[in-house]
Coordinates of C-alpha atoms in Angstrom, one line a residue:
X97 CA 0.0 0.0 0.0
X98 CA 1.7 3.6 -1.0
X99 CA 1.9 5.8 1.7
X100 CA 1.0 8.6 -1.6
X101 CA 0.3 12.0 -0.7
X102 CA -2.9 14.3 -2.4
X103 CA -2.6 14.9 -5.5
X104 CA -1.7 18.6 -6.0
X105 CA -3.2 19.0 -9.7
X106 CA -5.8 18.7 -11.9
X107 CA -6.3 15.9 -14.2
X108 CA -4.0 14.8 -17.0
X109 CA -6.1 16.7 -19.6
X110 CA -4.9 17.4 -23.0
X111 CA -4.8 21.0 -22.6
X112 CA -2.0 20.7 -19.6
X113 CA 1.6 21.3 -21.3
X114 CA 2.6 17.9 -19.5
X115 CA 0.1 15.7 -21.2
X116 CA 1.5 16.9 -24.1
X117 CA 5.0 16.3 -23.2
X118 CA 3.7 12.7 -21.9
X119 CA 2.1 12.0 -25.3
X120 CA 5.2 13.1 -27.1
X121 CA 7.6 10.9 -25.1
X122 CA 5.2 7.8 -25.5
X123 CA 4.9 8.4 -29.0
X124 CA 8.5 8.3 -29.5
X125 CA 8.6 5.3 -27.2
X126 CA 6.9 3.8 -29.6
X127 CA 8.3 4.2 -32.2
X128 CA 11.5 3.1 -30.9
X129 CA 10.0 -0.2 -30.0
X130 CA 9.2 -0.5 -33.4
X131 CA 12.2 0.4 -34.2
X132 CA 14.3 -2.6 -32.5
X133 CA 11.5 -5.0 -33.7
X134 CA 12.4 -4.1 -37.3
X135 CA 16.3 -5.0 -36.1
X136 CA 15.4 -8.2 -34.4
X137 CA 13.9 -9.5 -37.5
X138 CA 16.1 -8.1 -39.7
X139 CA 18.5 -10.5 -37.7
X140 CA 16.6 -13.7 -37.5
X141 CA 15.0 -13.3 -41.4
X142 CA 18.7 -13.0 -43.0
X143 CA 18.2 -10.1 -44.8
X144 CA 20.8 -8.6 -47.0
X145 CA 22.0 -6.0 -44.9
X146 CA 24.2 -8.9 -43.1
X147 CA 23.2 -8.2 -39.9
X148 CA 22.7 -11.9 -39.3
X149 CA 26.1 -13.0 -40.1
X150 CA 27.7 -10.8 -37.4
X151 CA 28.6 -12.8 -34.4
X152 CA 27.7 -11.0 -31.2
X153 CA 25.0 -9.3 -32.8
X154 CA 22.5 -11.5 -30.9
X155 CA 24.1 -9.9 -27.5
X156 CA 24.0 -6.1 -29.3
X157 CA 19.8 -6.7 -29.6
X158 CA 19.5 -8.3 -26.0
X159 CA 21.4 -5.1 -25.1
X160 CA 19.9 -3.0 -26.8
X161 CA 16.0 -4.1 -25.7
X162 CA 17.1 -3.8 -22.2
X163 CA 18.0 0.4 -22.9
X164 CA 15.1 0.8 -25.8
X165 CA 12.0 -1.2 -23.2
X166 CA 13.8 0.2 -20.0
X167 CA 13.5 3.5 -21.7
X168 CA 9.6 3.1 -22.3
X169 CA 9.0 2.2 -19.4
X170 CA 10.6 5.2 -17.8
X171 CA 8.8 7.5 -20.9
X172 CA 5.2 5.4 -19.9
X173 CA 5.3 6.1 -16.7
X174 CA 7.6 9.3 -15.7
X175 CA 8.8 9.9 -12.3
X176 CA 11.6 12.1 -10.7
X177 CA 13.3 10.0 -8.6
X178 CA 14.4 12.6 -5.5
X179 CA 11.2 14.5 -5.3
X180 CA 9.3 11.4 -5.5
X181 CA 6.9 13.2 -8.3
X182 CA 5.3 10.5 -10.8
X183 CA 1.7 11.2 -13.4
X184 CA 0.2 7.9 -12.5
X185 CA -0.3 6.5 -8.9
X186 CA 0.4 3.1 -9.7
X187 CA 3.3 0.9 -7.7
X188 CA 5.2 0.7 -10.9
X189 CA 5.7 4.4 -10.3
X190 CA 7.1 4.1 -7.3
X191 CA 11.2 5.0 -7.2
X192 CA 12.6 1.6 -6.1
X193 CA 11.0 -0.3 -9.6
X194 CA 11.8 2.9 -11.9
X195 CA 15.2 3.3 -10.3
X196 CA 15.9 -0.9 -10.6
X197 CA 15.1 -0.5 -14.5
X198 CA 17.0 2.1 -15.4
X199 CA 19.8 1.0 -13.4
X200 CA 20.0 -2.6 -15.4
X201 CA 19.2 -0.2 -19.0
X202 CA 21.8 1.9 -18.5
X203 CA 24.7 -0.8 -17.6
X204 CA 23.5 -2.3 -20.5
X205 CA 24.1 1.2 -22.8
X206 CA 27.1 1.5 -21.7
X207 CA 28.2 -2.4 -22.3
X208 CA 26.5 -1.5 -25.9
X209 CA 29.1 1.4 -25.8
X210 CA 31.7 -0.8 -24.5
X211 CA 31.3 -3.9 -27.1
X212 CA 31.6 -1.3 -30.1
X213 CA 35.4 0.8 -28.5
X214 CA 36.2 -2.8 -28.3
X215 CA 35.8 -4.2 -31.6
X216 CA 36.9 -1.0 -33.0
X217 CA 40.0 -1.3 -30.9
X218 CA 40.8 -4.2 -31.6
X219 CA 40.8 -4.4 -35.7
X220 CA 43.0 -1.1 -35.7
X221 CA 45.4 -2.7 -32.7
X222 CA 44.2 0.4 -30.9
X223 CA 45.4 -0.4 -27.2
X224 CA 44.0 3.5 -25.9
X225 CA 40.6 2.5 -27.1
X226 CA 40.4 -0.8 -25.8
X227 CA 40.9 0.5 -22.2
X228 CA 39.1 3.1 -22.8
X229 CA 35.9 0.7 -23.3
X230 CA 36.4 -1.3 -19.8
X231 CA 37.2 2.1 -17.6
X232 CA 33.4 3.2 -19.8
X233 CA 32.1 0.3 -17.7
X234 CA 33.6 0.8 -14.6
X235 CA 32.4 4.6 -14.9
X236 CA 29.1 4.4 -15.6
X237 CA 29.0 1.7 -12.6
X238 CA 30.0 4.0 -10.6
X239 CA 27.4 6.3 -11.9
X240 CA 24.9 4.4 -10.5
X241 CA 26.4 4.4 -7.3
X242 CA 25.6 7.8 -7.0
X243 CA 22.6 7.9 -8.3
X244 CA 21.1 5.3 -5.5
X245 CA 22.9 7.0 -2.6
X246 CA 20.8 10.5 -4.3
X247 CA 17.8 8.6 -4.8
X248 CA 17.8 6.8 -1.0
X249 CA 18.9 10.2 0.8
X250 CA 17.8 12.8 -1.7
X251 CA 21.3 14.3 -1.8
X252 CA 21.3 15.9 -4.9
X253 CA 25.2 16.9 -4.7
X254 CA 25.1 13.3 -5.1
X255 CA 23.2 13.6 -8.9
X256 CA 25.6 15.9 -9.7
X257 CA 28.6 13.9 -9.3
X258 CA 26.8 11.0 -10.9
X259 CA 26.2 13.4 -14.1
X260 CA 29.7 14.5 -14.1
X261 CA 30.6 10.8 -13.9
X262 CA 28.8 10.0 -17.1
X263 CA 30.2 13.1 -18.3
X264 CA 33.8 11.7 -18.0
X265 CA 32.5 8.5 -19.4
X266 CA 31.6 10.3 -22.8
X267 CA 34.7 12.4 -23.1
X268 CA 36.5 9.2 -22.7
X269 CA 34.5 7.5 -25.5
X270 CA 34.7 10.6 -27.5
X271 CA 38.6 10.7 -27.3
X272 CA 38.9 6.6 -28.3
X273 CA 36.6 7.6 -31.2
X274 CA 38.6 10.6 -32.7
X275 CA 41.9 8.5 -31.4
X276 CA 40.7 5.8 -34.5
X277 CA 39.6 8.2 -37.2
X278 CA 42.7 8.0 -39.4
X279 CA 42.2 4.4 -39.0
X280 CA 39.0 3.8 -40.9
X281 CA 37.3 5.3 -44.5
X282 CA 33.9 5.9 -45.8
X283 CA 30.9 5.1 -43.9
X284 CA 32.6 3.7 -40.7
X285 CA 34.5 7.4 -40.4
X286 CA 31.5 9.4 -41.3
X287 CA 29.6 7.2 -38.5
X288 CA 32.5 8.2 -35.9
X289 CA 32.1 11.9 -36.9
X290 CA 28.7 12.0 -36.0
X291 CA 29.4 10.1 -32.7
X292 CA 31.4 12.6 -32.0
X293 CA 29.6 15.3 -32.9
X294 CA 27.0 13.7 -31.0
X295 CA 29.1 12.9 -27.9
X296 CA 30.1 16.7 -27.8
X297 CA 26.0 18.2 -27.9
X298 CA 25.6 15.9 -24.9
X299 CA 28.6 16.5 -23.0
X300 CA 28.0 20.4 -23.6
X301 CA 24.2 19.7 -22.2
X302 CA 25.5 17.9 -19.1
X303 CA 27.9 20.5 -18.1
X304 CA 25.8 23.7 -18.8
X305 CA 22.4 22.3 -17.9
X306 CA 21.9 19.1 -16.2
X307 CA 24.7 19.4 -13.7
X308 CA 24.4 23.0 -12.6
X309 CA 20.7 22.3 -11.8
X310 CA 21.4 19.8 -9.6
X311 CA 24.2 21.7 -7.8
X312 CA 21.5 24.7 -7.5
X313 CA 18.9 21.7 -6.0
X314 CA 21.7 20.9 -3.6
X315 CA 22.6 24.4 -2.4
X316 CA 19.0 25.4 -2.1
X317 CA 18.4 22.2 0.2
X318 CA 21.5 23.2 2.1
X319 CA 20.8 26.5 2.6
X320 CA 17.1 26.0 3.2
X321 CA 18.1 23.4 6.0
X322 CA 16.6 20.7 4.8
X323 CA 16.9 17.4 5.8
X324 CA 18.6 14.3 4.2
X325 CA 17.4 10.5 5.0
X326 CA 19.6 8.1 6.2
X327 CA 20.0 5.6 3.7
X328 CA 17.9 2.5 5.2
X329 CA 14.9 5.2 5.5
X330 CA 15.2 6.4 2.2
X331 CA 15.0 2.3 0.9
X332 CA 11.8 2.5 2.9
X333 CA 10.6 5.7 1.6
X334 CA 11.1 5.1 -2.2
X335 CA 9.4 1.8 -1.8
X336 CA 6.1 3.1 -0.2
X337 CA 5.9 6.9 -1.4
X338 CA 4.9 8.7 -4.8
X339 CA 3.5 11.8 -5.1
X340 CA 0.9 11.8 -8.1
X341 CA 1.0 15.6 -9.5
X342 CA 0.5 17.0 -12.8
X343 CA 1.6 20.3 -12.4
X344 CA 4.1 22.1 -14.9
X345 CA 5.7 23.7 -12.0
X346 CA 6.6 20.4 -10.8
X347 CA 7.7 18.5 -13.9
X348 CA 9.4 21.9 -16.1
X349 CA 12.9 21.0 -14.8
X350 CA 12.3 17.3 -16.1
X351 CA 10.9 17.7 -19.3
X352 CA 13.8 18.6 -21.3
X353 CA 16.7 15.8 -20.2
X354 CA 13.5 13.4 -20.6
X355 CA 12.9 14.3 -24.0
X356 CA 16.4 14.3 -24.9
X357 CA 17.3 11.1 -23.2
X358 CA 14.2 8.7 -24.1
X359 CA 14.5 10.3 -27.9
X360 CA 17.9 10.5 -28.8
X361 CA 20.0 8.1 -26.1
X362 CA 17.8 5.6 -27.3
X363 CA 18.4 6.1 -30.9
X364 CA 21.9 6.0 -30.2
X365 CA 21.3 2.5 -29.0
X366 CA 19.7 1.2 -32.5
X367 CA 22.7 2.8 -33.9
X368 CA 25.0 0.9 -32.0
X369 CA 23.6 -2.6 -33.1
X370 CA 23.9 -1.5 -37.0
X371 CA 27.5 -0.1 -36.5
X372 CA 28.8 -3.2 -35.1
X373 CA 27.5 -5.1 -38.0
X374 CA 29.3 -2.7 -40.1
X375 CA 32.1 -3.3 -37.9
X376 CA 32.6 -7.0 -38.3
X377 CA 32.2 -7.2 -42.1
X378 CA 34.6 -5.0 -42.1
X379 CA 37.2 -7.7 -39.6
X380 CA 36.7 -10.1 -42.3

């Protein structure tokens, strides 16, 4: 039984700015799903694009569901894990499921992430990138770390070192992928510029947005004296509390990161798969 508080808004109507946002992230959700489906049986029908024949591929898909259905999940039913804030007061809303999923999608990203610096690594005898792609693992691990200890104690100093954590992750890919681009031509190169590219929007996002906003959390908690749980509390807390509230005041911080990260992380993902299927035809 949820220990929930009221509600503090009106119903999710169509007219509210965050059913709007809500419908947009489902919708790409969706499509996403769709998306990896059209993959999976690309795979097991043999089409042309050889994505069959590329050993591992099997473990890219599994790896890539976990992230693209994690993701959906987290899109279907939002929630901010610190305040406790979700749309739908349901038990699948509460921290301690949403938290678990995106925990076991996001080590799975980064193994995605991990799996491609390797393979890359390893045809161009690249001995940076291939430690680059285990210390991508042990960072975004760590992470996590963080972002339990913020969740059970709503610390959110503790957010923004897991943000800059994930931050250092990405530089670190970024360098192993500009560290092999006078190793490769053609499509493989012109893939790795737009990583790149890609990797920089998101580190520049990170460390002019995301992380300053939860530094500017933290201070106001500090200096408003608020109090921090102790970690066995905070289990108990995200296990039985949600907060059901569909007010734009509440969710406006949220709804950008959200839209970026269940949109465009996610495609990012797919992407993965299909480059390392370019990858091994090109080892053989």
């Amino acid at each position: 039984m949820s220990l929930q508080w009221p509600a503090r808004s009106t119903s999710l109507a169509w007219s509210n700015p965050v059913a709007r946002w809500w419908g947009l992230l489902t919708f790409v959700s969706g499509a996403n799903i769709a998306a990896w489906f059209l993959l999976y049986g690309q795979l097991r029908a043999g089409s042309a694009s050889g994505l069959d024949r590329a050993p591992g591929l099997a473990l890219m898909l599994f790896l890539c569901a976990a992230y693209v259905f994690g993701c959906a999940f987290r899109s279907f039913l939002p929630r901010a894990d610190v305040q406790r804030i979700c749309l739908f007061d349901t038990w699948l809303s509460s921290v301690v499921v949403g938290r678990s999923v995106a925990t076991v999608a996001e080590i799975c990203f980064a193994l995605q992430w991990a799996i491609v610096l390797h393979q890359l690594g390893t045809i161009a005898g690249a001995q940076t990138t291939l430690n680059i792609a285990w210390a991508v693992i042990a960072l975004i691990v760590i992470a996590e770390c963080f972002s339990w200890y913020a969740v059970l104690t709503t610390n959110y100093l503790a957010n923004a070192i897991e943000n800059s954590t994930w931050a250092l992750a990405f530089a670190a890919v970024g360098i192993a992928l500009i560290r092999l681009l006078p190793e490769f031509d053609g499509p493989i190169r012109v893939a790795r510029v737009v990583a790149v590219a890609g990797i920089a929007g998101y580190l520049i996002f990170l460390l002019t947005v995301d992380v300053p906003m939860y530094l500017g959390r933290w201070r106001a908690t500090v200096s408003g004296g608020g109090k921090l749980l102790r970690p066995l509390e905070g289990l108990r807390d995200i296990s039985t509390r949600w907060v059901v509230t569909h007010e734009l005041s509440e969710w406006k911080d949220e709804m950008t990161w959200m839209a970026l990260y269940f949109s465009a992380a996610v495609w990012s993902s797919l992407a993965l798969c299909v480059f390392y299927a370019l990858t091994q035809h090109l080892a053989k």
